[in-house]
């Protein structure tokens, strides 16, 4: 006896209806509609998996570029300066997640050259220590990050900032900082000339157009500080940064204020998350449309099988059993569609780097311009948690679509169904 014959009769009938025979054109048409329903659900699932994987890829790409310059955690001394930064660094290292620490001074000002003027965030660093918490030294395309020496008044500019100022290697730019109010004269700026010692390219427009590095001693002198503003920390796992901040607040002494990388780029992070959520909702509607296409398929099946339903009822089948038959049919279609979509979507997402170049060559086009986006290839980052969620949602919508046709089938009256047979 086959496994199929060992199943309860509701399963046997439901599976038989799913693969309706070809002895009549009507049954063949119903089978064709079931196939279209499977394909529709699969297409919606695959599209959602691919789109979310590409969005995850872009998020990972941009995050990696941000984190090549930003620290995972920043620790500030509320008093304005942290002269005991070495002791505070040792206290931070007691947390097993902390891998490196570097002092810094950060201020805002204006950079001027000839008639060009641009706002800038100036970060004073120790070049040797900064290399432990960021990759900016490796991103210097011209010059040398280690040329930043105390008293040299040299500066390393972002590539877009240097382009906007028209500044080249060895040329001077003027840094203008606000100073304390002076009598009736109001607020007078402090100005200092710096020599361009390097130009870095982080691949992120916000960083490349608004960030500059100088030596920490020069920054402290300009700000009249007795020490660094605080510490920049590199962690073993950047995703645990909020937890590490809570732990450091409890373990480190002093008047300290801390923030993790997600707070520094909170607006960008929130924007990406909202875009992902909206895209998820929009593409889920495609799956919903395909899933509810099952309603018409099952209604046609119920109409076609009314005589069969009447016979089953006269043989003792309960309304619940009749309802179960058509729910099984819809569930099988939903499961096949979800499985097809998950398989094809995962394959496409994992091979997007191969598929997109082929499409670009075939149609002679480029999806991404490196000059505009600074990314030449479409990135993809497949999250299996997303895949499982999408598959479950598709299957759940398919089950939901079976409720009304199954309920309608359970209400078929045998006498009326057999009247004209």
Short mmCIF file of C-alpha atoms in Angstrom, two decimals:
data_model
loop_
_atom_site.label_atom_id
_atom_site.label_comp_id
_atom_site.label_asym_id
_atom_site.label_seq_id
_atom_site.Cartn_x
_atom_site.Cartn_y
_atom_site.Cartn_z
CA UNK A 1 0.00 0.00 0.00
CA UNK A 2 1.45 3.41 -0.99
CA UNK A 3 1.98 6.27 1.42
CA UNK A 4 -0.72 8.22 -0.44
CA UNK A 5 -3.29 5.52 0.34
CA UNK A 6 -2.38 5.54 4.04
CA UNK A 7 -3.33 9.21 4.37
CA UNK A 8 -6.72 10.27 5.80
CA UNK A 9 -9.36 10.55 3.09
CA UNK A 10 -9.43 14.38 3.38
CA UNK A 11 -5.77 14.47 2.41
CA UNK A 12 -6.27 12.00 -0.44
CA UNK A 13 -9.16 13.97 -1.93
CA UNK A 14 -7.50 17.36 -1.40
CA UNK A 15 -4.27 16.25 -3.08
CA UNK A 16 -6.25 14.68 -5.93
CA UNK A 17 -8.10 17.96 -6.52
CA UNK A 18 -4.78 19.84 -6.54
CA UNK A 19 -3.56 17.72 -9.45
CA UNK A 20 -6.97 17.61 -11.19
CA UNK A 21 -7.01 15.08 -13.97
CA UNK A 22 -7.12 15.83 -17.66
CA UNK A 23 -10.16 13.78 -18.56
CA UNK A 24 -12.22 16.94 -19.07
CA UNK A 25 -11.29 20.36 -20.35
CA UNK A 26 -12.82 21.94 -17.27
CA UNK A 27 -10.60 19.96 -14.88
CA UNK A 28 -7.56 20.76 -16.99
CA UNK A 29 -8.41 24.45 -16.81
CA UNK A 30 -8.73 24.31 -13.01
CA UNK A 31 -5.37 22.54 -12.83
CA UNK A 32 -3.88 25.26 -15.02
CA UNK A 33 -5.26 27.98 -12.71
CA UNK A 34 -3.70 26.16 -9.74
CA UNK A 35 -0.37 26.17 -11.56
CA UNK A 36 -0.69 29.92 -12.20
CA UNK A 37 -1.42 30.44 -8.49
CA UNK A 38 1.74 28.52 -7.57
CA UNK A 39 3.79 30.55 -10.06
CA UNK A 40 2.30 33.85 -8.84
CA UNK A 41 3.10 33.15 -5.20
CA UNK A 42 6.59 31.94 -6.14
CA UNK A 43 7.28 35.06 -8.22
CA UNK A 44 6.15 37.39 -5.43
CA UNK A 45 8.25 35.56 -2.83
CA UNK A 46 11.33 35.53 -5.08
CA UNK A 47 10.96 39.25 -5.89
CA UNK A 48 10.69 40.17 -2.22
CA UNK A 49 13.73 38.06 -1.27
CA UNK A 50 15.87 39.56 -4.05
CA UNK A 51 14.84 43.17 -3.34
CA UNK A 52 15.44 42.87 0.41
CA UNK A 53 18.79 41.17 -0.21
CA UNK A 54 19.87 44.03 -2.50
CA UNK A 55 18.73 46.60 0.07
CA UNK A 56 20.62 44.69 2.77
CA UNK A 57 23.65 44.72 0.46
CA UNK A 58 23.48 48.49 0.01
CA UNK A 59 23.03 48.95 3.77
CA UNK A 60 26.04 46.75 4.49
CA UNK A 61 28.13 48.54 1.86
CA UNK A 62 27.32 52.00 3.20
CA UNK A 63 27.69 50.87 6.82
CA UNK A 64 31.14 49.42 6.09
CA UNK A 65 32.21 52.69 4.51
CA UNK A 66 30.85 54.70 7.42
CA UNK A 67 32.53 52.45 9.96
CA UNK A 68 35.84 52.73 8.14
CA UNK A 69 35.98 56.29 9.54
CA UNK A 70 33.51 56.32 12.43
CA UNK A 71 34.20 54.65 15.77
CA UNK A 72 31.97 51.95 17.21
CA UNK A 73 31.75 53.85 20.52
CA UNK A 74 32.73 57.39 21.49
CA UNK A 75 33.41 58.33 25.11
CA UNK A 76 33.34 62.03 26.05
CA UNK A 77 34.36 63.77 29.26
CA UNK A 78 31.58 66.15 30.27
CA UNK A 79 34.18 68.60 31.61
CA UNK A 80 35.34 69.19 28.03
CA UNK A 81 38.74 67.50 28.25
CA UNK A 82 40.06 64.07 29.26
CA UNK A 83 43.70 64.53 30.33
CA UNK A 84 43.69 61.04 31.91
CA UNK A 85 42.70 59.36 28.66
CA UNK A 86 45.28 56.59 29.02
CA UNK A 87 43.80 55.50 32.36
CA UNK A 88 40.30 55.69 30.92
CA UNK A 89 41.43 53.59 27.95
CA UNK A 90 42.77 50.93 30.31
CA UNK A 91 39.43 50.93 32.13
CA UNK A 92 37.63 50.47 28.80
CA UNK A 93 39.89 47.54 27.88
CA UNK A 94 38.52 45.61 30.84
CA UNK A 95 35.42 45.05 28.73
CA UNK A 96 36.15 41.99 26.53
CA UNK A 97 34.44 43.60 23.53
CA UNK A 98 36.85 46.57 23.39
CA UNK A 99 39.71 45.90 20.98
CA UNK A 100 41.29 49.34 20.52
CA UNK A 101 41.06 52.90 21.84
CA UNK A 102 42.33 56.24 20.53
CA UNK A 103 42.04 59.82 21.83
CA UNK A 104 40.49 62.55 19.71
CA UNK A 105 39.38 66.16 19.65
CA UNK A 106 36.45 67.12 17.45
CA UNK A 107 35.21 70.57 16.51
CA UNK A 108 33.31 72.31 13.75
CA UNK A 109 34.51 75.18 11.65
CA UNK A 110 34.92 76.58 8.15
CA UNK A 111 37.67 75.91 5.64
CA UNK A 112 38.59 78.72 3.27
CA UNK A 113 40.73 78.88 0.18
CA UNK A 114 40.62 81.86 -2.15
CA UNK A 115 36.88 82.52 -2.59
CA UNK A 116 35.75 79.00 -1.68
CA UNK A 117 34.33 78.32 1.77
CA UNK A 118 33.04 74.99 3.13
CA UNK A 119 31.78 73.83 6.55
CA UNK A 120 33.87 71.05 8.04
CA UNK A 121 34.15 68.75 11.03
CA UNK A 122 37.78 68.81 12.14
CA UNK A 123 39.00 65.77 14.06
CA UNK A 124 42.29 65.94 15.92
CA UNK A 125 43.93 62.51 16.20
CA UNK A 126 47.14 60.69 17.00
CA UNK A 127 47.89 59.04 13.60
CA UNK A 128 49.41 55.87 15.08
CA UNK A 129 46.53 55.38 17.54
CA UNK A 130 43.82 56.36 15.03
CA UNK A 131 44.88 53.55 12.71
CA UNK A 132 43.77 51.09 15.40
CA UNK A 133 40.15 52.31 15.47
CA UNK A 134 39.55 53.35 11.84
CA UNK A 135 40.78 52.67 8.31
CA UNK A 136 41.24 56.30 7.30
CA UNK A 137 45.03 55.92 6.95
CA UNK A 138 44.49 53.19 4.33
CA UNK A 139 41.96 55.40 2.51
CA UNK A 140 44.43 58.23 1.94
CA UNK A 141 44.87 58.25 -1.84
CA UNK A 142 47.41 61.05 -1.98
CA UNK A 143 49.92 61.94 0.69
CA UNK A 144 50.53 60.15 3.98
CA UNK A 145 48.31 60.16 7.05
CA UNK A 146 51.39 59.85 9.28
CA UNK A 147 52.58 63.27 8.08
CA UNK A 148 50.25 64.74 10.70
CA UNK A 149 52.78 65.72 13.36
CA UNK A 150 52.46 67.97 16.39
CA UNK A 151 53.12 71.61 15.53
CA UNK A 152 53.29 70.97 11.78
CA UNK A 153 49.76 72.31 11.20
CA UNK A 154 49.08 69.88 8.40
CA UNK A 155 45.64 68.66 7.41
CA UNK A 156 44.15 65.65 5.59
CA UNK A 157 40.98 66.46 3.61
CA UNK A 158 38.18 64.37 2.20
CA UNK A 159 38.34 64.06 -1.57
CA UNK A 160 35.06 65.95 -2.18
CA UNK A 161 36.03 68.66 0.29
CA UNK A 162 39.40 69.12 -1.43
CA UNK A 163 37.65 69.29 -4.81
CA UNK A 164 35.16 71.90 -3.58
CA UNK A 165 37.98 74.06 -2.18
CA UNK A 166 40.20 73.51 -5.20
CA UNK A 167 42.95 72.42 -2.82
CA UNK A 168 45.86 70.24 -3.93
CA UNK A 169 48.73 68.58 -2.09
CA UNK A 170 51.09 71.09 -0.47
CA UNK A 171 48.70 74.02 -0.80
CA UNK A 172 47.40 76.03 2.14
CA UNK A 173 43.84 76.23 3.42
CA UNK A 174 42.59 78.41 6.26
CA UNK A 175 40.64 76.91 9.15
CA UNK A 176 38.28 79.33 10.83
CA UNK A 177 36.87 78.45 14.28
CA UNK A 178 34.51 80.35 16.51
CA UNK A 179 35.99 81.74 19.69
CA UNK A 180 34.52 83.06 22.94
CA UNK A 181 32.71 86.44 22.86
CA UNK A 182 35.08 89.36 23.31
CA UNK A 183 33.50 92.48 24.82
CA UNK A 184 31.40 94.62 22.53
CA UNK A 185 33.12 93.20 19.46
CA UNK A 186 30.94 90.11 19.70
CA UNK A 187 32.28 86.75 18.56
CA UNK A 188 35.58 86.87 16.75
CA UNK A 189 36.80 83.89 14.72
CA UNK A 190 40.14 82.19 15.21
CA UNK A 191 41.96 81.55 11.97
CA UNK A 192 44.90 79.29 11.25
CA UNK A 193 46.55 78.24 8.02
CA UNK A 194 47.07 74.51 7.40
CA UNK A 195 49.03 72.73 4.69
CA UNK A 196 47.27 69.90 2.83
CA UNK A 197 49.25 66.75 3.65
CA UNK A 198 46.82 64.16 2.31
CA UNK A 199 43.48 63.49 0.63
CA UNK A 200 41.36 60.50 1.65
CA UNK A 201 38.46 58.81 -0.11
CA UNK A 202 36.08 56.92 2.21
CA UNK A 203 33.55 56.31 -0.56
CA UNK A 204 30.80 58.10 1.40
CA UNK A 205 29.83 61.56 0.24
CA UNK A 206 28.95 62.91 3.71
CA UNK A 207 32.38 61.96 5.04
CA UNK A 208 34.36 62.89 1.93
CA UNK A 209 32.78 66.35 1.72
CA UNK A 210 32.71 67.39 5.36
CA UNK A 211 35.54 65.78 7.36
CA UNK A 212 39.19 66.72 7.88
CA UNK A 213 41.95 65.41 10.15
CA UNK A 214 44.71 67.28 11.97
CA UNK A 215 47.13 66.28 14.74
CA UNK A 216 45.54 66.14 18.17
CA UNK A 217 48.08 68.57 19.70
CA UNK A 218 47.22 71.18 17.07
CA UNK A 219 43.50 70.65 17.75
CA UNK A 220 43.99 70.98 21.51
CA UNK A 221 45.96 74.19 21.01
CA UNK A 222 43.25 75.70 18.82
CA UNK A 223 40.57 74.78 21.37
CA UNK A 224 42.66 75.63 24.44
CA UNK A 225 42.05 72.17 25.87
CA UNK A 226 44.08 70.45 28.56
CA UNK A 227 43.61 67.07 26.91
CA UNK A 228 41.58 65.15 24.33
CA UNK A 229 37.80 65.51 24.16
CA UNK A 230 37.43 61.78 24.67
CA UNK A 231 38.11 58.29 23.35
CA UNK A 232 37.10 56.43 20.19
CA UNK A 233 36.69 52.68 20.71
CA UNK A 234 36.76 49.76 18.28
CA UNK A 235 34.75 46.69 19.29
CA UNK A 236 34.97 43.03 18.34
CA UNK A 237 31.28 43.08 17.33
CA UNK A 238 29.87 46.44 16.24
CA UNK A 239 26.29 45.17 16.56
CA UNK A 240 26.77 44.90 20.33
CA UNK A 241 27.75 48.57 20.65
CA UNK A 242 24.57 49.67 22.54
CA UNK A 243 25.09 46.87 25.08
CA UNK A 244 28.78 47.76 25.47
CA UNK A 245 27.87 51.41 26.10
CA UNK A 246 25.62 50.35 28.98
CA UNK A 247 28.37 48.16 30.41
CA UNK A 248 31.03 50.88 30.12
CA UNK A 249 28.78 53.42 31.83
CA UNK A 250 28.58 51.05 34.78
CA UNK A 251 32.29 50.14 34.89
CA UNK A 252 34.12 53.39 34.02
CA UNK A 253 34.50 56.21 36.53
CA UNK A 254 34.27 59.94 35.94
CA UNK A 255 31.78 62.34 34.39
CA UNK A 256 31.45 60.58 31.07
CA UNK A 257 28.96 60.68 28.22
CA UNK A 258 28.92 57.93 25.60
CA UNK A 259 27.30 57.20 22.28
CA UNK A 260 27.49 54.28 19.86
CA UNK A 261 27.77 54.39 16.08
CA UNK A 262 24.01 53.93 15.51
CA UNK A 263 23.38 57.22 17.35
CA UNK A 264 26.00 59.06 15.30
CA UNK A 265 24.33 58.01 12.02
CA UNK A 266 20.81 57.75 13.47
CA UNK A 267 19.07 59.68 10.66
CA UNK A 268 20.64 57.56 7.93
CA UNK A 269 19.99 54.33 9.82
CA UNK A 270 16.32 55.27 10.40
CA UNK A 271 15.91 56.22 6.73
CA UNK A 272 17.25 52.87 5.53
CA UNK A 273 15.06 50.95 7.96
CA UNK A 274 11.94 52.87 6.91
CA UNK A 275 12.71 52.25 3.23
CA UNK A 276 13.16 48.53 3.91
CA UNK A 277 9.89 48.38 5.83
CA UNK A 278 7.96 50.20 3.09
CA UNK A 279 9.48 47.98 0.40
CA UNK A 280 8.58 44.91 2.44
CA UNK A 281 4.96 46.06 2.74
CA UNK A 282 4.65 46.97 -0.96
CA UNK A 283 6.12 43.71 -2.22
CA UNK A 284 4.11 41.71 0.31
CA UNK A 285 1.04 43.02 -1.50
CA UNK A 286 2.25 41.20 -4.63
CA UNK A 287 2.33 37.97 -2.64
CA UNK A 288 -1.11 38.79 -1.22
CA UNK A 289 -2.56 39.30 -4.71
CA UNK A 290 -1.12 35.96 -5.86
CA UNK A 291 -2.27 34.21 -2.67
CA UNK A 292 -5.81 35.51 -2.94
CA UNK A 293 -5.88 34.34 -6.53
CA UNK A 294 -6.41 31.01 -4.77
CA UNK A 295 -9.90 32.20 -3.85
CA UNK A 296 -11.02 32.12 -7.48
CA UNK A 297 -9.24 28.79 -8.04
CA UNK A 298 -10.95 27.15 -5.07
CA UNK A 299 -14.34 28.67 -5.86
CA UNK A 300 -14.10 27.18 -9.37
CA UNK A 301 -13.07 23.84 -7.88
CA UNK A 302 -15.98 23.87 -5.40
CA UNK A 303 -18.42 24.71 -8.21
CA UNK A 304 -17.02 21.92 -10.35
CA UNK A 305 -16.97 19.37 -7.53
CA UNK A 306 -20.41 19.97 -6.02
CA UNK A 307 -21.59 16.51 -7.02
CA UNK A 308 -18.49 14.97 -5.41
CA UNK A 309 -19.12 16.99 -2.27
CA UNK A 310 -22.75 15.81 -2.15
CA UNK A 311 -21.70 12.16 -2.52
CA UNK A 312 -19.10 12.52 0.24
CA UNK A 313 -21.72 14.09 2.50
CA UNK A 314 -24.18 11.26 1.87
CA UNK A 315 -21.42 8.76 2.67
CA UNK A 316 -21.02 10.40 6.08
CA UNK A 317 -18.37 13.09 5.59
CA UNK A 318 -18.89 15.97 8.01
CA UNK A 319 -18.87 19.66 6.96
CA UNK A 320 -15.54 19.99 8.80
CA UNK A 321 -14.06 17.21 6.62
CA UNK A 322 -15.30 18.92 3.44
CA UNK A 323 -13.79 22.20 4.61
CA UNK A 324 -10.53 20.43 5.41
CA UNK A 325 -10.34 18.97 1.86
CA UNK A 326 -10.30 22.37 0.20
CA UNK A 327 -8.05 23.91 2.85
CA UNK A 328 -5.55 21.12 2.11
CA UNK A 329 -5.76 21.92 -1.60
CA UNK A 330 -5.06 25.62 -0.96
CA UNK A 331 -2.32 24.83 1.57
CA UNK A 332 -0.52 22.58 -0.93
CA UNK A 333 -0.65 25.31 -3.58
CA UNK A 334 0.62 27.89 -1.06
CA UNK A 335 3.39 25.59 0.16
CA UNK A 336 4.55 24.81 -3.38
CA UNK A 337 4.50 28.51 -4.32
CA UNK A 338 6.39 29.55 -1.18
CA UNK A 339 8.98 26.78 -1.65
CA UNK A 340 9.46 27.68 -5.32
CA UNK A 341 9.84 31.38 -4.44
CA UNK A 342 12.27 30.75 -1.58
CA UNK A 343 14.45 28.49 -3.73
CA UNK A 344 14.52 30.76 -6.79
CA UNK A 345 14.83 33.95 -4.70
CA UNK A 346 17.76 32.58 -2.69
CA UNK A 347 19.55 31.41 -5.85
CA UNK A 348 19.08 34.81 -7.51
CA UNK A 349 20.14 36.75 -4.40
CA UNK A 350 23.28 34.65 -3.91
CA UNK A 351 24.27 35.08 -7.58
CA UNK A 352 23.23 38.70 -8.13
CA UNK A 353 26.86 39.66 -8.74
CA UNK A 354 26.95 37.29 -11.71
CA UNK A 355 23.44 37.88 -13.07
CA UNK A 356 23.49 41.69 -13.14
CA UNK A 357 26.71 42.00 -15.25
CA UNK A 358 25.22 39.53 -17.78
CA UNK A 359 22.06 41.66 -18.05
CA UNK A 360 24.16 44.82 -18.39
CA UNK A 361 26.17 43.28 -21.25
CA UNK A 362 23.05 42.00 -23.02
CA UNK A 363 21.25 45.36 -22.95
CA UNK A 364 24.31 47.62 -23.05
CA UNK A 365 23.39 49.49 -19.87
CA UNK A 366 24.70 50.07 -16.35
CA UNK A 367 22.46 49.95 -13.29
CA UNK A 368 24.92 51.91 -11.15
CA UNK A 369 27.27 54.66 -12.23
CA UNK A 370 30.48 54.56 -10.20
CA UNK A 371 30.91 58.32 -10.61
CA UNK A 372 27.53 58.95 -8.95
CA UNK A 373 27.11 56.11 -6.46
CA UNK A 374 30.78 55.13 -5.92
CA UNK A 375 29.57 51.53 -6.19
CA UNK A 376 30.09 49.81 -9.52
CA UNK A 377 28.35 46.49 -8.74
CA UNK A 378 24.91 45.76 -7.29
CA UNK A 379 25.54 44.39 -3.78
CA UNK A 380 23.49 41.60 -2.20
CA UNK A 381 23.39 40.34 1.37
CA UNK A 382 20.98 37.43 1.88
CA UNK A 383 19.57 37.15 5.41
CA UNK A 384 18.05 33.74 6.05
CA UNK A 385 15.83 35.24 8.75
CA UNK A 386 14.22 37.39 6.03
CA UNK A 387 13.83 34.35 3.79
CA UNK A 388 12.04 32.30 6.45
CA UNK A 389 9.79 35.25 7.37
CA UNK A 390 8.79 35.82 3.75
CA UNK A 391 8.11 32.11 3.19
CA UNK A 392 5.92 31.90 6.30
CA UNK A 393 3.99 35.04 5.33
CA UNK A 394 3.31 33.64 1.84
CA UNK A 395 2.11 30.33 3.27
CA UNK A 396 -0.02 32.12 5.87
CA UNK A 397 -1.70 34.29 3.22
CA UNK A 398 -2.40 31.20 1.13
CA UNK A 399 -4.06 29.52 4.12
CA UNK A 400 -6.10 32.64 4.79
CA UNK A 401 -7.30 32.66 1.17
CA UNK A 402 -8.70 29.13 1.56
CA UNK A 403 -11.09 29.96 4.40
CA UNK A 404 -14.05 31.37 2.45
CA UNK A 405 -14.12 28.80 -0.41
CA UNK A 406 -13.70 25.95 2.11
CA UNK A 407 -16.51 27.32 4.27
CA UNK A 408 -18.71 27.66 1.19
CA UNK A 409 -17.95 24.06 0.18
CA UNK A 410 -18.92 22.84 3.65
CA UNK A 411 -22.35 24.47 3.25
CA UNK A 412 -23.21 22.66 0.00
CA UNK A 413 -26.50 20.76 0.45
CA UNK A 414 -26.39 17.24 -1.05
CA UNK A 415 -29.99 17.25 -2.31
CA UNK A 416 -29.62 20.52 -4.20
CA UNK A 417 -26.20 19.57 -5.60
CA UNK A 418 -27.51 16.24 -7.01
CA UNK A 419 -30.82 17.60 -8.32
CA UNK A 420 -29.59 18.17 -11.88
CA UNK A 421 -26.98 15.38 -12.00
#
